[in-house]
mmCIF file of C-alpha atoms in Angstrom:
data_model
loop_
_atom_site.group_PDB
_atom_site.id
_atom_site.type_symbol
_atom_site.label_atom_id
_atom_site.label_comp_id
_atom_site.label_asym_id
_atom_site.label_seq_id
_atom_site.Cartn_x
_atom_site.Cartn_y
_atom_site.Cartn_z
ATOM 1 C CA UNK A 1 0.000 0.000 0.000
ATOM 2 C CA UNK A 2 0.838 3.627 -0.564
ATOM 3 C CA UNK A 3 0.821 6.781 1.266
ATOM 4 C CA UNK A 4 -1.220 9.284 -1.001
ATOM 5 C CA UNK A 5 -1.609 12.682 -1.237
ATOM 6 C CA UNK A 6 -4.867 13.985 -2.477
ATOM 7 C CA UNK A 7 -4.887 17.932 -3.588
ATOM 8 C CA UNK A 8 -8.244 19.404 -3.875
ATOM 9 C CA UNK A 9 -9.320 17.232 -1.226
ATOM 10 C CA UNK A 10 -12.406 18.798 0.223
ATOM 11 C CA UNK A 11 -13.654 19.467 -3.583
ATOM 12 C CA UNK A 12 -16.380 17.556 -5.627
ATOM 13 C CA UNK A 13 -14.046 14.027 -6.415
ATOM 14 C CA UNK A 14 -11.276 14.512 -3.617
ATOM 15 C CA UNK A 15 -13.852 14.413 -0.891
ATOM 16 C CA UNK A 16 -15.202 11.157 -2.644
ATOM 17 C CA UNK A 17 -11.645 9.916 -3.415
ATOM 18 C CA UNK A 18 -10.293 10.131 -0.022
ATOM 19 C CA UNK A 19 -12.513 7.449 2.047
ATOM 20 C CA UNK A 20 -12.289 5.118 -1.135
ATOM 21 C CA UNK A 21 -8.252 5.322 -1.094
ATOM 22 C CA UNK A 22 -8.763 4.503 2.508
ATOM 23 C CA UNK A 23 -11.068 1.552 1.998
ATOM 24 C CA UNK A 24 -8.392 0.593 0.131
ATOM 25 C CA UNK A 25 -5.780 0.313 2.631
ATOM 26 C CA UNK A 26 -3.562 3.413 1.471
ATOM 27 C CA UNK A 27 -2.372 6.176 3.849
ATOM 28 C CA UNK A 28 -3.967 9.003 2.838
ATOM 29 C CA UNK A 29 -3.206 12.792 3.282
ATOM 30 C CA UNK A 30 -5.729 15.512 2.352
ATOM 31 C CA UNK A 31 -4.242 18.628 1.254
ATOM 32 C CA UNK A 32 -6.188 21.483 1.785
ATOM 33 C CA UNK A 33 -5.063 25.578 2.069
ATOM 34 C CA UNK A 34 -7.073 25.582 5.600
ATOM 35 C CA UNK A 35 -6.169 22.318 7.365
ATOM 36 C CA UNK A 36 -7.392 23.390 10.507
ATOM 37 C CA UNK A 37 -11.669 23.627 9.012
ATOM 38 C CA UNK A 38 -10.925 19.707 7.819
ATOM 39 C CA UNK A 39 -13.349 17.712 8.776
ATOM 40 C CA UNK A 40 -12.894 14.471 6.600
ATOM 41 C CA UNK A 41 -11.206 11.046 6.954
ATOM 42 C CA UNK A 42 -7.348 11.156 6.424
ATOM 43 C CA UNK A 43 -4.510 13.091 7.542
ATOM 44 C CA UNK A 44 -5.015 17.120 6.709
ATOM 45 C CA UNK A 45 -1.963 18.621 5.639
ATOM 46 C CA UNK A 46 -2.096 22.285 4.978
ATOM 47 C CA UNK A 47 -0.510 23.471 1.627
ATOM 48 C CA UNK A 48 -1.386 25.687 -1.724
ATOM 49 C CA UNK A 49 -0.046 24.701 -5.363
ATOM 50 C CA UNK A 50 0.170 28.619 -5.736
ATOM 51 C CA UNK A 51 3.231 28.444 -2.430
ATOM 52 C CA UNK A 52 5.866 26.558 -3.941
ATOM 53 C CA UNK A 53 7.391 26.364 -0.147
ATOM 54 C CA UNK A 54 4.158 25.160 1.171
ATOM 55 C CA UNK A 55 4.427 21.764 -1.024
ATOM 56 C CA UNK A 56 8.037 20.559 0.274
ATOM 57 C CA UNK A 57 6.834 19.260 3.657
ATOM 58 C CA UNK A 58 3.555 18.485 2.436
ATOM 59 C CA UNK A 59 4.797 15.731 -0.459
ATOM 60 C CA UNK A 60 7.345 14.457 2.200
ATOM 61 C CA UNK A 61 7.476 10.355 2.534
ATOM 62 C CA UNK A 62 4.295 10.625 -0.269
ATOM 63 C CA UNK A 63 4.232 7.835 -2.883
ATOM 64 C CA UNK A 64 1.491 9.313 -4.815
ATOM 65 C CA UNK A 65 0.025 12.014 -5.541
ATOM 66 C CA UNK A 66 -3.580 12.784 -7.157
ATOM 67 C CA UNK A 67 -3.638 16.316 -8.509
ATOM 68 C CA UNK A 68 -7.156 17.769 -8.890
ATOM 69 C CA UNK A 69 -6.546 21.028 -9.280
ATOM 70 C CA UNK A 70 -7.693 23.447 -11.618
ATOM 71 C CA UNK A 71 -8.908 27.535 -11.935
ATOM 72 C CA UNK A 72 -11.788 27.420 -13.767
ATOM 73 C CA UNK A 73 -13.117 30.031 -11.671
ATOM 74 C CA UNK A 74 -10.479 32.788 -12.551
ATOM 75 C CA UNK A 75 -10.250 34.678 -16.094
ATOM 76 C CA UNK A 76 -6.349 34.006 -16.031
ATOM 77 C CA UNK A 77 -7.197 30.158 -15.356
ATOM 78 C CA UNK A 78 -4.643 29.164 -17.865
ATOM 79 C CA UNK A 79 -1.541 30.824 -16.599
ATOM 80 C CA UNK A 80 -2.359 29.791 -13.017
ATOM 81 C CA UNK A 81 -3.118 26.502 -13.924
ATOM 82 C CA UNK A 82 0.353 26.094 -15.664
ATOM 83 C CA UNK A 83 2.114 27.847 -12.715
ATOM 84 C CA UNK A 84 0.896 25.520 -10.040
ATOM 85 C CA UNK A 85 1.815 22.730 -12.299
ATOM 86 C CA UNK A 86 5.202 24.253 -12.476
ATOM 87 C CA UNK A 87 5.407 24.572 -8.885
ATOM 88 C CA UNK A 88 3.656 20.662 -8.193
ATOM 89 C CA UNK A 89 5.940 19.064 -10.504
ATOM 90 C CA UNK A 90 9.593 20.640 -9.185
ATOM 91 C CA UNK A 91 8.025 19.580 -5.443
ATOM 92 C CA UNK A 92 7.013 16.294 -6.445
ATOM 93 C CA UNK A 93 10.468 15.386 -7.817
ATOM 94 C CA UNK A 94 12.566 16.785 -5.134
ATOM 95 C CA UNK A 95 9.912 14.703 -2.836
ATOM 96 C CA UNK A 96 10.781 11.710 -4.598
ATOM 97 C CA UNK A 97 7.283 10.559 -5.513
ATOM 98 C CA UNK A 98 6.481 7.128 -7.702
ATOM 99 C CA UNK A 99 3.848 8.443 -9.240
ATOM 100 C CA UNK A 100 1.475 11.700 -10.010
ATOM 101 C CA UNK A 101 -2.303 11.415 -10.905
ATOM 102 C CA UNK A 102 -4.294 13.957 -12.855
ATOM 103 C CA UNK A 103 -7.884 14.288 -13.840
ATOM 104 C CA UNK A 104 -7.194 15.742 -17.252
ATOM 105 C CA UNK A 105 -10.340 16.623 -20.340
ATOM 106 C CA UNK A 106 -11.290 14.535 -23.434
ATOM 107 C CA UNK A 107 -11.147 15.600 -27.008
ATOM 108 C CA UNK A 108 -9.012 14.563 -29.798
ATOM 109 C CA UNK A 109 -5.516 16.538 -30.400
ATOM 110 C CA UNK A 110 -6.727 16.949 -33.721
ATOM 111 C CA UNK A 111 -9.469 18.968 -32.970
ATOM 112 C CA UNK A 112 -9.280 23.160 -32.065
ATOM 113 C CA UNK A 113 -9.654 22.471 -28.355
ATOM 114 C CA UNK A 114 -11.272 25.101 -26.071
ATOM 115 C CA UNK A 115 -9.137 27.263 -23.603
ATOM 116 C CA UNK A 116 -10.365 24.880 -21.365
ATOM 117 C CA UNK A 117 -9.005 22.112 -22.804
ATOM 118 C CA UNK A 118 -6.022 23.073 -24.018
ATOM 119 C CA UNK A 119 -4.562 23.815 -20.933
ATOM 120 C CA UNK A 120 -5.988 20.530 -19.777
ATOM 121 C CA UNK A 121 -3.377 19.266 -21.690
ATOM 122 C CA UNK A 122 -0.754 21.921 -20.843
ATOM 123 C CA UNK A 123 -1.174 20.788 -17.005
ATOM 124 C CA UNK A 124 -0.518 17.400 -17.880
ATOM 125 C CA UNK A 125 2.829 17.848 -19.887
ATOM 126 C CA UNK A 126 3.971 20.479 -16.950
ATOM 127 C CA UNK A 127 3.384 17.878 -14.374
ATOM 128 C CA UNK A 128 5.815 15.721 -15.967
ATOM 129 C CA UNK A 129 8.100 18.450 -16.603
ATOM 130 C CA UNK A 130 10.985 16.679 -13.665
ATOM 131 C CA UNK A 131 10.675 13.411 -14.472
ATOM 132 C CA UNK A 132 8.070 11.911 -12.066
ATOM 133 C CA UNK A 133 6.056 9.543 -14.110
ATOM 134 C CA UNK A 134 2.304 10.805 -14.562
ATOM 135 C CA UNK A 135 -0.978 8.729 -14.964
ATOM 136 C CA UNK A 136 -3.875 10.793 -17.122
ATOM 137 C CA UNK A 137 -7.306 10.158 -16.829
ATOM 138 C CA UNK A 138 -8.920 12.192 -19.683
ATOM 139 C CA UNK A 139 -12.473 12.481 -18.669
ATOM 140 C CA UNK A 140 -15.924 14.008 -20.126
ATOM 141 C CA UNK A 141 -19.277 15.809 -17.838
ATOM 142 C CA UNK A 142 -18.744 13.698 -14.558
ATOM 143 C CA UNK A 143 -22.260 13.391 -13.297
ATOM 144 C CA UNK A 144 -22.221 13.349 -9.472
ATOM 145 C CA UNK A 145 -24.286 15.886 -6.788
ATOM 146 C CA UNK A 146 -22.102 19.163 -6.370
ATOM 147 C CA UNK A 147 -20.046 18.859 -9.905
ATOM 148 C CA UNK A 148 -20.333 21.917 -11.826
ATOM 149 C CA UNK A 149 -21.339 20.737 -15.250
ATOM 150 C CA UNK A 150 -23.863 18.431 -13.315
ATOM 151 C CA UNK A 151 -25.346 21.207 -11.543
ATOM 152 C CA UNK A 152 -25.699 23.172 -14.650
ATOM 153 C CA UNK A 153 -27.529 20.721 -16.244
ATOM 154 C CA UNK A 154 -30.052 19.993 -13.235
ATOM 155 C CA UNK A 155 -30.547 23.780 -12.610
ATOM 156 C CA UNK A 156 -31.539 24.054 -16.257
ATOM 157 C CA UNK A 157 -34.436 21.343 -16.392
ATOM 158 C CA UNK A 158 -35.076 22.177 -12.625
ATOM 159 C CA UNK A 159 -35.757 26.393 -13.429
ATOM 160 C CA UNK A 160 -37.075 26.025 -16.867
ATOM 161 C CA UNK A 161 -40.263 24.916 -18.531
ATOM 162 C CA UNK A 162 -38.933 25.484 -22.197
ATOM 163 C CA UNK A 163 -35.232 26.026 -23.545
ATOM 164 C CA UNK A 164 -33.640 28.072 -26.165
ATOM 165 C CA UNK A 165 -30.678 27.210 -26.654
ATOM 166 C CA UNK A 166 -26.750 27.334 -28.512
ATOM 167 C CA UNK A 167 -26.437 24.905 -31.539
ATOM 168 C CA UNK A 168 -23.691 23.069 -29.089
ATOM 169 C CA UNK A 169 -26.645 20.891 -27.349
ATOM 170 C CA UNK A 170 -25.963 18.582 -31.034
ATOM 171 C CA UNK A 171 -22.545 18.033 -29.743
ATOM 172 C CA UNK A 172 -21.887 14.530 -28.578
ATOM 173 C CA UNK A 173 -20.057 13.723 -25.423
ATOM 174 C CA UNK A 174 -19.398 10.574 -22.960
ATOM 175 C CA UNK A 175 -20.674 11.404 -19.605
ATOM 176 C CA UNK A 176 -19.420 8.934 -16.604
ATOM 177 C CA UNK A 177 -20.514 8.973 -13.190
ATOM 178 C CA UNK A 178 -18.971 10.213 -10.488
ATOM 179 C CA UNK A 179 -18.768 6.929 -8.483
ATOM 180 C CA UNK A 180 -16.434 5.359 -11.914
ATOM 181 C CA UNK A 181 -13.910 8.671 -11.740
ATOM 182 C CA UNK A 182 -13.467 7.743 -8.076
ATOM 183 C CA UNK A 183 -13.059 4.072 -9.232
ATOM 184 C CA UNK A 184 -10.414 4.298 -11.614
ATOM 185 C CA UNK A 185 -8.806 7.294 -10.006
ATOM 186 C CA UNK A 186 -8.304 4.590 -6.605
ATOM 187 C CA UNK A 187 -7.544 1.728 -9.356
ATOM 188 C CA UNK A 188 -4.451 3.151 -11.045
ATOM 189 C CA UNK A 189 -2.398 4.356 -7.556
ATOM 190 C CA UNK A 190 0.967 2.248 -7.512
ATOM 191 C CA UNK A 191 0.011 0.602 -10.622
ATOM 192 C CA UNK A 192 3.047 0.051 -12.830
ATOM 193 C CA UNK A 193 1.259 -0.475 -15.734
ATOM 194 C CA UNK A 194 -0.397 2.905 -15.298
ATOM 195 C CA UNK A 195 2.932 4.977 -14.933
ATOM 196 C CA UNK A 196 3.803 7.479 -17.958
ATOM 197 C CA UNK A 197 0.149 6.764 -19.729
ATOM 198 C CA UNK A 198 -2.893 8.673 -20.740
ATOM 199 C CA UNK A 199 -6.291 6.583 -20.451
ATOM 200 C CA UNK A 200 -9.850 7.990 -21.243
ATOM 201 C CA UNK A 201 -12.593 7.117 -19.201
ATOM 202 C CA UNK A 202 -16.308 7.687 -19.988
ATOM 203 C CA UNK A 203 -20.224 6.342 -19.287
ATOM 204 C CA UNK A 204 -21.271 3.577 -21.822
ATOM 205 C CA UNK A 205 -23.705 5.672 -23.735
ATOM 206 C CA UNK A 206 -22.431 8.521 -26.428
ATOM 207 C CA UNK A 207 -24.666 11.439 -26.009
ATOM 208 C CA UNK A 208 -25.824 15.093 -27.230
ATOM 209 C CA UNK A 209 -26.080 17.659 -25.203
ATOM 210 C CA UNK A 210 -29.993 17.706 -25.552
ATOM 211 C CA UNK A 211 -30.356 13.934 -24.845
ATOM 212 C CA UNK A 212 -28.696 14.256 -21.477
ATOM 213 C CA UNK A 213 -31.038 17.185 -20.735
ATOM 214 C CA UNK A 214 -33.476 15.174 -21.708
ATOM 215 C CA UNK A 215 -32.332 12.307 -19.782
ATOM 216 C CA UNK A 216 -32.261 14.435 -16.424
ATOM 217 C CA UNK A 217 -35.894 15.978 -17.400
ATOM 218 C CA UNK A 218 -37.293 12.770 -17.396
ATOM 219 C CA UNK A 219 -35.802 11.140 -14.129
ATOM 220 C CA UNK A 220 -36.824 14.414 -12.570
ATOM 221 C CA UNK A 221 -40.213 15.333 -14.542
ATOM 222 C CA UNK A 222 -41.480 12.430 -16.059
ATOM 223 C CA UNK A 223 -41.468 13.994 -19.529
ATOM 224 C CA UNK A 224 -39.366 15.811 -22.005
ATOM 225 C CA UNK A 225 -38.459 19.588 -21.760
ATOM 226 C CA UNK A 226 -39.193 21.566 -24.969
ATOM 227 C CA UNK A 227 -35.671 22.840 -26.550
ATOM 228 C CA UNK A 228 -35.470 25.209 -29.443
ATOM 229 C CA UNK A 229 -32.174 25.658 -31.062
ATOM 230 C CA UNK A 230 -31.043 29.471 -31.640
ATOM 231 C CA UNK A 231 -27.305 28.956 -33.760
ATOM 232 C CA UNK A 232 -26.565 32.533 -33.609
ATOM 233 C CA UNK A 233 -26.375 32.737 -29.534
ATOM 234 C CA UNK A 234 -22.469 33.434 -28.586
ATOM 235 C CA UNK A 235 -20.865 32.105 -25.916
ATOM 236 C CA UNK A 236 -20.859 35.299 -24.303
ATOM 237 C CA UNK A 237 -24.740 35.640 -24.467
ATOM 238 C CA UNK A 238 -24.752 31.988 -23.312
ATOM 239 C CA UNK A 239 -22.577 32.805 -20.046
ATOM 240 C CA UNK A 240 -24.869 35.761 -19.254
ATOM 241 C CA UNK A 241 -28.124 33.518 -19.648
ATOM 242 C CA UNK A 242 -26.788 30.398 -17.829
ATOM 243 C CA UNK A 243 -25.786 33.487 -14.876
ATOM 244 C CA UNK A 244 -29.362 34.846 -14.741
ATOM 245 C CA UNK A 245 -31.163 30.707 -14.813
ATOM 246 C CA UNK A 246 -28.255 28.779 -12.790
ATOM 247 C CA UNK A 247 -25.801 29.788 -9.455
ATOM 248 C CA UNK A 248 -23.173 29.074 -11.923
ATOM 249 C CA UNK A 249 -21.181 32.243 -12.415
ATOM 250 C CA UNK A 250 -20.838 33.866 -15.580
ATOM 251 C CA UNK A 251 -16.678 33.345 -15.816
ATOM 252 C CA UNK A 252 -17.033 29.368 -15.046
ATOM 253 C CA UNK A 253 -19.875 29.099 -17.174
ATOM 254 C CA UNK A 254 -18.416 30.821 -19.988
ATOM 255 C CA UNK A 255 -15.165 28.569 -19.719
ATOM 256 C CA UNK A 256 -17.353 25.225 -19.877
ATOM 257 C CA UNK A 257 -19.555 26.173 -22.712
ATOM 258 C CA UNK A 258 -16.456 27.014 -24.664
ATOM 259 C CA UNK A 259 -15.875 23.569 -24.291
ATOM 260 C CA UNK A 260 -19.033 22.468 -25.218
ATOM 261 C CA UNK A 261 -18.240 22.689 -28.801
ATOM 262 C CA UNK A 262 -15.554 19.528 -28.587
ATOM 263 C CA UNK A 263 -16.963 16.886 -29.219
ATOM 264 C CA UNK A 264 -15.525 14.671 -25.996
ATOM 265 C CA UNK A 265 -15.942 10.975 -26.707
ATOM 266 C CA UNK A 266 -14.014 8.363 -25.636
ATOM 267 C CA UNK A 267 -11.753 6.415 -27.957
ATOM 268 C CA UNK A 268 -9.319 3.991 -26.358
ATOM 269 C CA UNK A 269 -10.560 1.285 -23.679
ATOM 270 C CA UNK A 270 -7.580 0.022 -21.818
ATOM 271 C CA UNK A 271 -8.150 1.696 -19.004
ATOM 272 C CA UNK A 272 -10.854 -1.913 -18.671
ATOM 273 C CA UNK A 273 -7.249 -3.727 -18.672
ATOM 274 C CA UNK A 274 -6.134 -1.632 -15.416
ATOM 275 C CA UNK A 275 -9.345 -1.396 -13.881
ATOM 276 C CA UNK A 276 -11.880 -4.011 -14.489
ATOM 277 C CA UNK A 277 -15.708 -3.166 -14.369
ATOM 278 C CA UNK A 278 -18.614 -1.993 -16.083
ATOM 279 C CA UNK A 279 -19.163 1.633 -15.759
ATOM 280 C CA UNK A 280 -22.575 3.126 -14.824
ATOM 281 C CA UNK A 281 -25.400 4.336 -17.105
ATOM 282 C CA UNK A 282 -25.840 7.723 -18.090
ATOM 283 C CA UNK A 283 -29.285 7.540 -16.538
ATOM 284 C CA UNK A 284 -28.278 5.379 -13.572
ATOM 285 C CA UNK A 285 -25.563 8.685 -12.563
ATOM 286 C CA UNK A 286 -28.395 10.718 -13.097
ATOM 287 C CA UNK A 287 -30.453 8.584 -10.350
ATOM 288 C CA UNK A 288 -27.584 8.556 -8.110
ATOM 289 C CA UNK A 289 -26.781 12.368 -8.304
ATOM 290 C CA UNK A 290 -30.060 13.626 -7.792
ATOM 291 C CA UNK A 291 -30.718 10.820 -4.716
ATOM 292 C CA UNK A 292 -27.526 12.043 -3.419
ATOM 293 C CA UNK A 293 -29.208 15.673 -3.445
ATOM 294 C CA UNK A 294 -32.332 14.936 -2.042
ATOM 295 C CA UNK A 295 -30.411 13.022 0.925
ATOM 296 C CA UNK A 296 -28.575 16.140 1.597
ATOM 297 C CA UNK A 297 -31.206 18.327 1.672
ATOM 298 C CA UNK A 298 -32.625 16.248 4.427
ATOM 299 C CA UNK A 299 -29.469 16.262 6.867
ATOM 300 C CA UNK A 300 -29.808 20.177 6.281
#
């Protein structure tokens, strides 16, 4: 077994991947910027991918480390996000560490990637910039209560009876459930077969963007939601509406539907050879996200 270290840990997959590494025998360490509000399972260790002195004693005696940061958040999310790489890599290899793990973005090289995207990819060239070997997991919409693209979709068919909408809703992409990402993120720490590789992971199903609002309409309505397609609405415009129907704000939401113009589909399987199972239905995440939710609401 390992000892891990798990950045992002009280986000939407660290909090999720930290009892499951756990459950799997690992030593765990959850890095957080306030370790003294942590309330999960593990070992809090207090450090920020933006304080390059912070990381030293944070990554010392760590095996592994699962990097799940990102900036989407911030207009200058690329040159952050390549910065803390910067800083993430130079610490991991003066630490010594076997092995880094990064949740990185589907969508072929061939394509012209989003901002978004493309510094998906940036972040995972930078982390291997001093030589520690880095396992990829190249992943679609992860559908799981409190994700971001999953809560834009909800809100959506939760605040509105009809839709108009961008011509990206033809756009196909492989959802996966939250519950897989945790799955194979656990399944690939201290595997040698893993080290140095880039595997895609995704749902079964291939899907529009309208059939997976459709999808969550239904579990949640019963019936479909009316969509009209308006090809002239810009992604700024988009931002702005999503702002006014959603709590997702406008900079975030402008950064994912950039994105949502990729079509995001997964094309190589191995990652079955690593980790073994079937992944969940599109529509089975959807049950599971929104049960998660109304659970939640009833703690409070």
């Amino acid at each position: 077994m390992s000892t891990v270290l798990v950045t992002g840990a009280t986000g939407f997959i660290g909090r999720r991947l930290v009892p499951a590494l756990l459950d799997a025998g690992h030593e765990v360490r959850a890095m957080t910027r306030h370790p003294e509000s942590y309330d999960g399972p593990g070992k809090a260790v207090g450090a920020d991918v933006m304080d390059p002195d912070s990381l030293g004693p944070a990554l010392e005696g760590v095996d592994v480390a699962i990097y799940l940061v990102h900036s989407l958040d911030d207009p200058d999310f690329e040159r952050k996000d390549a910065q803390a790489a910067r800083h993430f890599s130079r610490a991991a290899a003066a630490a010594g560490l076997q092995q880094i793990v990064y949740m990185g973005g589907l969508g072929d090289e061939d394509q012209d990637l989003s901002a978004h995207l493309r510094s998906r990819r940036e972040v995972e060239g930078l982390l291997g910039s001093d030589g520690v070997p880095v396992t990829v997991l190249r992943a679609a919409i992860v559908v799981g209560h409190g994700g971001i693209s999953w809560e834009l979709t909800r809100q959506l068919v939760k605040n509105l009876p009809a839709m108009v909408v961008p011509k990206w809703v033809g756009t196909r992409t492989q959802p996966i459930a939250i519950d897989d990402v945790v799955r194979y993120l656990a399944g690939v720490v201290g595997q040698e077969q893993a080290l140095g590789r880039v595997f895609e992971i995704g749902g079964p199903e291939t899907l529009t963007y309208r059939e997976m609002l459709q999808g969550v309409a239904q579990e949640m309505n019963g019936r479909n939601v009316p969509i009209v397609v308006l090809p002239l609405l810009t992604p700024g415009l988009s931002s702005r509406w999503l702002a006014l129907v959603t709590d997702v704000d406008v900079t975030t939401g402008r950064n994912l539907i950039d994105s949502m113009s990729n079509e995001v589909v997964v094309r190589d399987t191995s990652i079955r050879d690593v980790v073994p199972g079937e992944p969940l239905t599109y529509r089975e995440s959807v049950r599971r996200a929104l049960a998660e939710r109304a659970a939640s609401e009833q703690q409070g």
